[in-house]
Amino acid sequence: MAFLSDTLARVKPSPTIAVTNKARELSEAGRDVIGLGAGEPDFDTPAHIKAAAIAAIEAGKTKYTAVDGIPELKKAICAKFERENGLSYKPSQITVASGGKQVLFNALVATLNPGDEVIIPAPYWVSYPDMVLLAGGTPVFVEGKMEAGYKINAADLEAAITPKTKWFIFNSPSNPSGAAYTRDELKALTEVLLRHPHVWVMSDDMYEHLVFGGFTFTTPAQVEPGLYDRTLTCNGVSKAYAMTGWRIGYAGGPEHLIKAIAKVQSQSTSNPCSISQYAAVAALNGPQDYITESRIAFERRRNLVVAALNQCPGITCPTPEGAFYVYPSIAGLIGKTSAAGVTIRDDETFATALLEETGVAVVFGAAFGLSQAFRISYATSDAALSDACARIKTFCEGLK
Ligand SMILES: Cc1ncc(COP(=O)(O)O)c(C=O)c1O
């Protein structure tokens, strides 16, 4: 009898973590490495949020809390949804977990039965397919082509829906492509969903605030109120307030689903960290300057990286609307040989050769379900980005 479960055998370890580990190893061995693999803001958590956490510790807010969030935080989340997304939720329609990742995972565990299908546009955040597999479901991929800005359209979505479809996972702005759907593009998708009442929508709005050039963010339940009763609107403080380590994510949705999610959480992790919850209250209710400041910095970096990568022979880098990622194509480099004699067969050999020969760590596209591309996270300093892009250019120019 095997010791490890069959379910686990279907799941692969996170490739983004593998790249980060490899880059760390090289760095520890004395190499000059620039890591562009990590998906977290390089800024510090704003001071007033840290102060709220310290005050919570000093006030003894260090005990178990309600499983899916303290009332103050649920209230702050309701206000956020109303203020920023025009969505009305009651506190009983809100769940809080240890990161957005846990909200998504719990929702899938709470709803999927064997054979249930989950539609995931590719390129996708690495965790979606594996979370679906862990929860016993079947991921169904729909490719968003580079020429379409890595977005899917109504016909693509319609073709993927079957009687077994349970969820459509929607992520805009996207990790890894940075693509964000305009209101009209999203409306076209919601119209398809309206015709298929058995399909639920899991909207991952984690990068909501990182949109550039006057782009207006919208979310499915806002664009199509007819979907409100079958949409889970997921969000968190990790990317919005540089709080990745605090582990607070949340969602709004129909009460019966929220209760089911709390049931899963009550038998696994229980409440998210009490101190982090008080910090999240301060983040959502307090001054919002950090959001604007980080958006300005990320937009500048996006422009820098897109311009520099498009100077590299064989690389094509579309300009994404948001998040802090770009997803350039390396189709023009396939079949070439590097200065060290490595043939670029695919995006994985490209990323490995790039790391070994130049010290620049990126994540290859196959990890996100769309190949002949790679992801750069530009959540690092302008100087490091300029240096990295210069190294990538030299690498590309050296290919024969
Ligand atoms: C698209 C997307 N969703 C969800 C998450 C999870 O964020 P957290 O668990 O830190 O809230 C991430 C983090 O990288 C992400 O990129």
PDB file of C-alpha atoms in Angstrom, residues 72-190:
ATOM      1  CA  GLU A  72     -14.649  44.540  12.741  1.00  0.00           C
ATOM      2  CA  LEU A  73     -12.812  43.090   9.758  1.00  0.00           C
ATOM      3  CA  LYS A  74     -15.962  41.743   8.122  1.00  0.00           C
ATOM      4  CA  LYS A  75     -17.485  45.212   8.485  1.00  0.00           C
ATOM      5  CA  ALA A  76     -14.389  46.821   6.935  1.00  0.00           C
ATOM      6  CA  ILE A  77     -14.534  44.333   4.037  1.00  0.00           C
ATOM      7  CA  CYS A  78     -18.252  45.066   3.425  1.00  0.00           C
ATOM      8  CA  ALA A  79     -17.390  48.788   3.314  1.00  0.00           C
ATOM      9  CA  LYS A  80     -14.519  48.114   0.900  1.00  0.00           C
ATOM     10  CA  PHE A  81     -16.726  46.109  -1.479  1.00  0.00           C
ATOM     11  CA  GLU A  82     -19.374  48.850  -1.406  1.00  0.00           C
ATOM     12  CA  ARG A  83     -16.886  51.733  -1.826  1.00  0.00           C
ATOM     13  CA  GLU A  84     -14.589  50.255  -4.450  1.00  0.00           C
ATOM     14  CA  ASN A  85     -16.699  47.713  -6.324  1.00  0.00           C
ATOM     15  CA  GLY A  86     -20.299  48.837  -5.874  1.00  0.00           C
ATOM     16  CA  LEU A  87     -21.086  45.446  -4.312  1.00  0.00           C
ATOM     17  CA  SER A  88     -23.382  45.113  -1.281  1.00  0.00           C
ATOM     18  CA  TYR A  89     -22.564  42.235   1.035  1.00  0.00           C
ATOM     19  CA  LYS A  90     -23.755  41.640   4.590  1.00  0.00           C
ATOM     20  CA  PRO A  91     -21.124  40.516   7.153  1.00  0.00           C
ATOM     21  CA  SER A  92     -22.708  37.030   6.979  1.00  0.00           C
ATOM     22  CA  GLN A  93     -21.674  36.956   3.312  1.00  0.00           C
ATOM     23  CA  ILE A  94     -17.984  37.546   4.083  1.00  0.00           C
ATOM     24  CA  THR A  95     -15.259  35.022   4.860  1.00  0.00           C
ATOM     25  CA  VAL A  96     -11.690  35.761   5.984  1.00  0.00           C
ATOM     26  CA  ALA A  97      -8.836  33.254   5.693  1.00  0.00           C
ATOM     27  CA  SER A  98      -5.053  32.960   5.944  1.00  0.00           C
ATOM     28  CA  GLY A  99      -4.459  34.527   2.522  1.00  0.00           C
ATOM     29  CA  GLY A 100      -6.449  34.669  -0.665  1.00  0.00           C
ATOM     30  CA  LYS A 101      -4.933  31.308  -1.480  1.00  0.00           C
ATOM     31  CA  GLN A 102      -6.769  29.674   1.410  1.00  0.00           C
ATOM     32  CA  VAL A 103     -10.089  31.277   0.449  1.00  0.00           C
ATOM     33  CA  LEU A 104      -9.825  29.823  -3.075  1.00  0.00           C
ATOM     34  CA  PHE A 105      -8.698  26.443  -1.789  1.00  0.00           C
ATOM     35  CA  ASN A 106     -11.484  26.220   0.809  1.00  0.00           C
ATOM     36  CA  ALA A 107     -14.106  27.198  -1.750  1.00  0.00           C
ATOM     37  CA  LEU A 108     -12.951  24.453  -4.113  1.00  0.00           C
ATOM     38  CA  VAL A 109     -12.800  21.840  -1.341  1.00  0.00           C
ATOM     39  CA  ALA A 110     -16.260  22.879  -0.180  1.00  0.00           C
ATOM     40  CA  THR A 111     -17.867  22.519  -3.614  1.00  0.00           C
ATOM     41  CA  LEU A 112     -16.058  20.081  -5.919  1.00  0.00           C
ATOM     42  CA  ASN A 113     -17.076  16.467  -6.458  1.00  0.00           C
ATOM     43  CA  PRO A 114     -15.142  13.993  -8.624  1.00  0.00           C
ATOM     44  CA  GLY A 115     -15.769  14.789 -12.276  1.00  0.00           C
ATOM     45  CA  ASP A 116     -16.656  18.441 -11.672  1.00  0.00           C
ATOM     46  CA  GLU A 117     -14.861  20.687 -14.134  1.00  0.00           C
ATOM     47  CA  VAL A 118     -13.284  24.053 -13.444  1.00  0.00           C
ATOM     48  CA  ILE A 119     -12.526  26.377 -16.367  1.00  0.00           C
ATOM     49  CA  ILE A 120      -9.169  28.128 -16.017  1.00  0.00           C
ATOM     50  CA  PRO A 121      -7.933  30.599 -18.651  1.00  0.00           C
ATOM     51  CA  ALA A 122      -4.237  30.093 -19.511  1.00  0.00           C
ATOM     52  CA  PRO A 123      -1.732  31.456 -18.797  1.00  0.00           C
ATOM     53  CA  TYR A 124      -2.899  30.950 -15.222  1.00  0.00           C
ATOM     54  CA  TRP A 125      -1.651  31.450 -11.676  1.00  0.00           C
ATOM     55  CA  VAL A 126       0.263  28.248 -10.927  1.00  0.00           C
ATOM     56  CA  SER A 127      -1.887  27.234  -7.961  1.00  0.00           C
ATOM     57  CA  TYR A 128      -5.316  27.089  -9.656  1.00  0.00           C
ATOM     58  CA  PRO A 129      -4.973  23.712 -11.433  1.00  0.00           C
ATOM     59  CA  ASP A 130      -3.314  22.007  -8.482  1.00  0.00           C
ATOM     60  CA  MET A 131      -5.875  23.325  -6.017  1.00  0.00           C
ATOM     61  CA  VAL A 132      -8.633  21.983  -8.273  1.00  0.00           C
ATOM     62  CA  LEU A 133      -6.873  18.589  -8.425  1.00  0.00           C
ATOM     63  CA  LEU A 134      -6.368  18.502  -4.643  1.00  0.00           C
ATOM     64  CA  ALA A 135     -10.071  19.197  -4.205  1.00  0.00           C
ATOM     65  CA  GLY A 136     -10.936  16.303  -6.521  1.00  0.00           C
ATOM     66  CA  GLY A 137     -12.025  18.313  -9.574  1.00  0.00           C
ATOM     67  CA  THR A 138     -10.795  18.466 -13.164  1.00  0.00           C
ATOM     68  CA  PRO A 139      -9.168  21.617 -14.542  1.00  0.00           C
ATOM     69  CA  VAL A 140     -10.190  22.621 -18.071  1.00  0.00           C
ATOM     70  CA  PHE A 141      -7.877  25.112 -19.755  1.00  0.00           C
ATOM     71  CA  VAL A 142      -8.786  27.819 -22.228  1.00  0.00           C
ATOM     72  CA  GLU A 143      -5.879  29.508 -23.932  1.00  0.00           C
ATOM     73  CA  GLY A 144      -5.639  33.301 -24.118  1.00  0.00           C
ATOM     74  CA  LYS A 145      -3.305  33.938 -27.043  1.00  0.00           C
ATOM     75  CA  MET A 146      -0.592  36.596 -27.009  1.00  0.00           C
ATOM     76  CA  GLU A 147      -2.187  38.266 -30.042  1.00  0.00           C
ATOM     77  CA  ALA A 148      -5.364  38.681 -27.949  1.00  0.00           C
ATOM     78  CA  GLY A 149      -3.403  40.233 -25.061  1.00  0.00           C
ATOM     79  CA  TYR A 150      -3.531  36.829 -23.297  1.00  0.00           C
ATOM     80  CA  LYS A 151      -7.291  37.208 -22.811  1.00  0.00           C
ATOM     81  CA  ILE A 152     -10.058  34.777 -23.722  1.00  0.00           C
ATOM     82  CA  ASN A 153     -13.269  35.826 -25.472  1.00  0.00           C
ATOM     83  CA  ALA A 154     -16.924  34.835 -25.277  1.00  0.00           C
ATOM     84  CA  ALA A 155     -16.620  32.093 -27.925  1.00  0.00           C
ATOM     85  CA  ASP A 156     -13.611  30.544 -26.124  1.00  0.00           C
ATOM     86  CA  LEU A 157     -15.546  30.437 -22.848  1.00  0.00           C
ATOM     87  CA  GLU A 158     -18.742  29.132 -24.444  1.00  0.00           C
ATOM     88  CA  ALA A 159     -16.808  26.273 -26.096  1.00  0.00           C
ATOM     89  CA  ALA A 160     -15.291  25.181 -22.774  1.00  0.00           C
ATOM     90  CA  ILE A 161     -18.574  24.939 -20.831  1.00  0.00           C
ATOM     91  CA  THR A 162     -20.049  21.450 -20.414  1.00  0.00           C
ATOM     92  CA  PRO A 163     -22.829  20.093 -18.163  1.00  0.00           C
ATOM     93  CA  LYS A 164     -20.031  19.197 -15.706  1.00  0.00           C
ATOM     94  CA  THR A 165     -18.643  22.743 -15.387  1.00  0.00           C
ATOM     95  CA  LYS A 166     -18.921  23.940 -11.796  1.00  0.00           C
ATOM     96  CA  TRP A 167     -16.654  27.002 -11.691  1.00  0.00           C
ATOM     97  CA  PHE A 168     -15.102  29.527 -14.008  1.00  0.00           C
ATOM     98  CA  ILE A 169     -11.992  31.037 -12.405  1.00  0.00           C
ATOM     99  CA  PHE A 170     -11.501  34.616 -13.545  1.00  0.00           C
ATOM    100  CA  ASN A 171      -8.334  36.554 -12.673  1.00  0.00           C
ATOM    101  CA  SER A 172      -7.967  40.142 -13.840  1.00  0.00           C
ATOM    102  CA  PRO A 173      -5.393  41.714 -13.685  1.00  0.00           C
ATOM    103  CA  SER A 174      -3.722  38.379 -14.239  1.00  0.00           C
ATOM    104  CA  ASN A 175      -0.798  36.664 -12.682  1.00  0.00           C
ATOM    105  CA  PRO A 176       1.261  35.858 -14.844  1.00  0.00           C
ATOM    106  CA  SER A 177       0.359  37.979 -17.886  1.00  0.00           C
ATOM    107  CA  GLY A 178      -0.685  41.273 -16.275  1.00  0.00           C
ATOM    108  CA  ALA A 179      -3.681  41.278 -18.659  1.00  0.00           C
ATOM    109  CA  ALA A 180      -6.797  43.010 -17.341  1.00  0.00           C
ATOM    110  CA  TYR A 181     -10.247  42.811 -18.937  1.00  0.00           C
ATOM    111  CA  THR A 182     -12.077  46.027 -19.811  1.00  0.00           C
ATOM    112  CA  ARG A 183     -15.701  46.334 -18.739  1.00  0.00           C
ATOM    113  CA  ASP A 184     -16.845  45.446 -22.285  1.00  0.00           C
ATOM    114  CA  GLU A 185     -14.547  42.420 -22.505  1.00  0.00           C
ATOM    115  CA  LEU A 186     -15.807  41.194 -19.148  1.00  0.00           C
ATOM    116  CA  LYS A 187     -19.430  41.893 -20.078  1.00  0.00           C
ATOM    117  CA  ALA A 188     -19.033  39.614 -23.116  1.00  0.00           C
ATOM    118  CA  LEU A 189     -17.943  36.804 -20.767  1.00  0.00           C
ATOM    119  CA  THR A 190     -20.685  37.448 -18.215  1.00  0.00           C
TER     120      THR A 190
END
